[in-house]
mmCIF file of C-alpha atoms in Angstrom:
data_model
loop_
_atom_site.group_PDB
_atom_site.id
_atom_site.type_symbol
_atom_site.label_atom_id
_atom_site.label_comp_id
_atom_site.label_asym_id
_atom_site.label_seq_id
_atom_site.Cartn_x
_atom_site.Cartn_y
_atom_site.Cartn_z
ATOM 1 C CA MET H 1 -11.980 -6.948 -8.399
ATOM 2 C CA TYR H 2 -8.269 -8.489 -8.093
ATOM 3 C CA ILE H 3 -5.529 -6.095 -8.039
ATOM 4 C CA THR H 4 -1.966 -6.419 -7.264
ATOM 5 C CA VAL H 5 -0.020 -3.483 -5.705
ATOM 6 C CA ASN H 6 3.862 -2.789 -6.367
ATOM 7 C CA ILE H 7 5.148 -1.386 -3.537
ATOM 8 C CA TYR H 8 9.024 0.426 -4.160
ATOM 9 C CA ASP H 9 11.587 1.745 -1.769
ATOM 10 C CA HIS H 10 12.168 5.667 -2.154
ATOM 11 C CA SER H 11 15.703 5.130 -3.104
ATOM 12 C CA ASN H 12 15.400 2.086 -5.310
ATOM 13 C CA ASN H 13 14.833 2.378 -8.875
ATOM 14 C CA THR H 14 14.965 -1.314 -10.127
ATOM 15 C CA PRO H 15 12.012 -2.529 -12.273
ATOM 16 C CA SER H 16 10.905 -4.979 -9.568
ATOM 17 C CA PRO H 17 8.885 -4.049 -6.598
ATOM 18 C CA ASP H 18 10.460 -4.472 -2.747
ATOM 19 C CA ILE H 19 6.898 -5.460 -1.595
ATOM 20 C CA VAL H 20 4.030 -6.892 -3.252
ATOM 21 C CA CYS H 21 0.226 -7.970 -2.147
ATOM 22 C CA ALA H 22 -2.426 -9.057 -3.877
ATOM 23 C CA PHE H 23 -6.315 -9.054 -3.153
ATOM 24 C CA ASN H 24 -9.554 -9.108 -4.062
ATOM 25 C CA ILE H 25 -11.167 -5.503 -3.320
ATOM 26 C CA ARG H 26 -13.892 -5.747 -0.586
ATOM 27 C CA GLU H 27 -17.276 -3.997 -1.210
ATOM 28 C CA ILE H 28 -18.821 -2.977 1.778
ATOM 29 C CA PHE H 29 -22.525 -1.559 1.570
ATOM 30 C CA THR H 30 -23.107 0.397 4.504
ATOM 31 C CA ASN H 31 -25.715 3.061 5.617
ATOM 32 C CA GLY H 32 -26.811 3.372 1.719
ATOM 33 C CA LYS H 33 -23.247 3.933 0.391
ATOM 34 C CA TRP H 34 -20.715 2.012 -0.996
ATOM 35 C CA SER H 35 -17.270 1.935 0.228
ATOM 36 C CA TYR H 36 -13.875 -0.660 -1.100
ATOM 37 C CA GLN H 37 -11.345 -2.023 1.188
ATOM 38 C CA MET H 38 -8.349 -3.876 1.191
ATOM 39 C CA PRO H 39 -9.326 -7.186 3.362
ATOM 40 C CA GLU H 40 -7.181 -6.903 6.575
ATOM 41 C CA THR H 41 -5.881 -10.733 6.063
ATOM 42 C CA THR H 42 -3.937 -9.724 2.855
ATOM 43 C CA GLU H 43 -0.481 -10.795 3.009
ATOM 44 C CA PHE H 44 2.838 -9.087 2.043
ATOM 45 C CA LYS H 45 5.604 -10.745 0.154
ATOM 46 C CA TYR H 46 8.559 -8.697 0.946
ATOM 47 C CA ASN H 47 11.109 -9.295 -2.154
ATOM 48 C CA ASN H 48 14.021 -7.187 -0.654
ATOM 49 C CA GLU H 49 14.692 -6.287 2.949
ATOM 50 C CA LEU H 50 13.334 -3.109 4.757
ATOM 51 C CA ILE H 51 15.164 -0.420 5.391
ATOM 52 C CA GLU H 52 17.344 -1.506 8.745
ATOM 53 C CA ARG H 53 15.066 1.468 11.001
ATOM 54 C CA LEU H 54 11.839 -0.327 9.768
ATOM 55 C CA VAL H 55 12.779 -4.178 9.798
ATOM 56 C CA PRO H 56 11.914 -4.414 13.399
ATOM 57 C CA ARG H 57 8.511 -2.430 12.794
ATOM 58 C CA LYS H 58 6.956 -4.527 9.890
ATOM 59 C CA THR H 59 3.650 -4.604 11.469
ATOM 60 C CA GLU H 60 3.563 -0.813 11.292
ATOM 61 C CA VAL H 61 4.721 -0.879 7.983
ATOM 62 C CA ASP H 62 1.727 -3.391 6.901
ATOM 63 C CA THR H 63 -0.493 -0.940 8.726
ATOM 64 C CA ALA H 64 0.561 2.260 6.790
ATOM 65 C CA ILE H 65 0.461 -0.023 3.389
ATOM 66 C CA MET H 66 -3.131 -1.021 3.996
ATOM 67 C CA THR H 67 -4.048 2.687 5.135
ATOM 68 C CA LYS H 68 -2.715 3.969 1.664
ATOM 69 C CA ILE H 69 -4.325 1.591 -0.133
ATOM 70 C CA ASN H 70 -7.653 2.411 1.315
ATOM 71 C CA GLU H 71 -7.817 6.230 0.651
ATOM 72 C CA PRO H 72 -7.495 6.301 -3.267
ATOM 73 C CA LEU H 73 -9.802 3.137 -3.260
ATOM 74 C CA ASN H 74 -12.732 5.280 -1.547
ATOM 75 C CA SER H 75 -12.026 8.346 -3.441
ATOM 76 C CA SER H 76 -12.810 10.032 -6.584
ATOM 77 C CA ASP H 77 -9.371 8.333 -7.789
ATOM 78 C CA GLY H 78 -9.965 5.311 -7.029
ATOM 79 C CA ARG H 79 -10.079 3.919 -10.828
ATOM 80 C CA LYS H 80 -7.082 5.757 -11.807
ATOM 81 C CA PHE H 81 -5.447 3.559 -8.605
ATOM 82 C CA VAL H 82 -6.866 0.423 -9.666
ATOM 83 C CA SER H 83 -5.407 0.961 -13.101
ATOM 84 C CA ASN H 84 -1.813 1.612 -11.745
ATOM 85 C CA PRO H 85 -1.628 0.341 -8.400
ATOM 86 C CA ARG H 86 2.019 1.324 -7.615
ATOM 87 C CA LEU H 87 3.492 3.034 -3.988
ATOM 88 C CA LYS H 88 6.465 4.175 -2.463
ATOM 89 C CA ILE H 89 7.922 3.635 1.253
ATOM 90 C CA GLY H 90 10.001 5.342 2.685
ATOM 91 C CA TYR H 91 10.906 6.446 6.379
ATOM 92 C CA ASP H 92 10.571 9.838 7.902
ATOM 93 C CA ASP H 93 13.452 10.889 10.395
ATOM 94 C CA VAL H 94 11.604 13.856 12.111
ATOM 95 C CA LEU H 95 8.255 11.799 12.921
ATOM 96 C CA ASP H 96 10.023 8.340 13.084
ATOM 97 C CA LYS H 97 7.418 6.493 11.150
ATOM 98 C CA PRO H 98 7.033 4.955 7.815
ATOM 99 C CA ILE H 99 5.738 7.160 4.893
ATOM 100 C CA VAL H 100 3.730 5.446 2.123
ATOM 101 C CA ARG H 101 3.234 7.573 -0.744
ATOM 102 C CA TRP H 102 0.681 6.678 -4.001
ATOM 103 C CA GLU H 103 3.134 7.040 -7.067
ATOM 104 C CA THR H 104 0.989 8.573 -10.063
ATOM 105 C CA VAL H 105 3.275 7.701 -12.945
#
């Protein structure tokens, strides 16, 4: 299944996403169970600049997004996520890392 995930900055309320990634969901059969995954080769299209603190950490941002996408794909909310693949990205000053969350609308 091919999906397009739209990712928005926490402070940005524009209708167009800040980051977009599109991919075919990988299906993996291991130990008698199916799991689903975003391909590691998926490319991210950055429509806007990241907040200043995240610019030098783009790889970390990409990894955080991939991790957050793989979570709902393998949960009971997988169908819900695929029908509305929208994420919000921000920065946690205390943890000093990017924070990505699934935006349920």
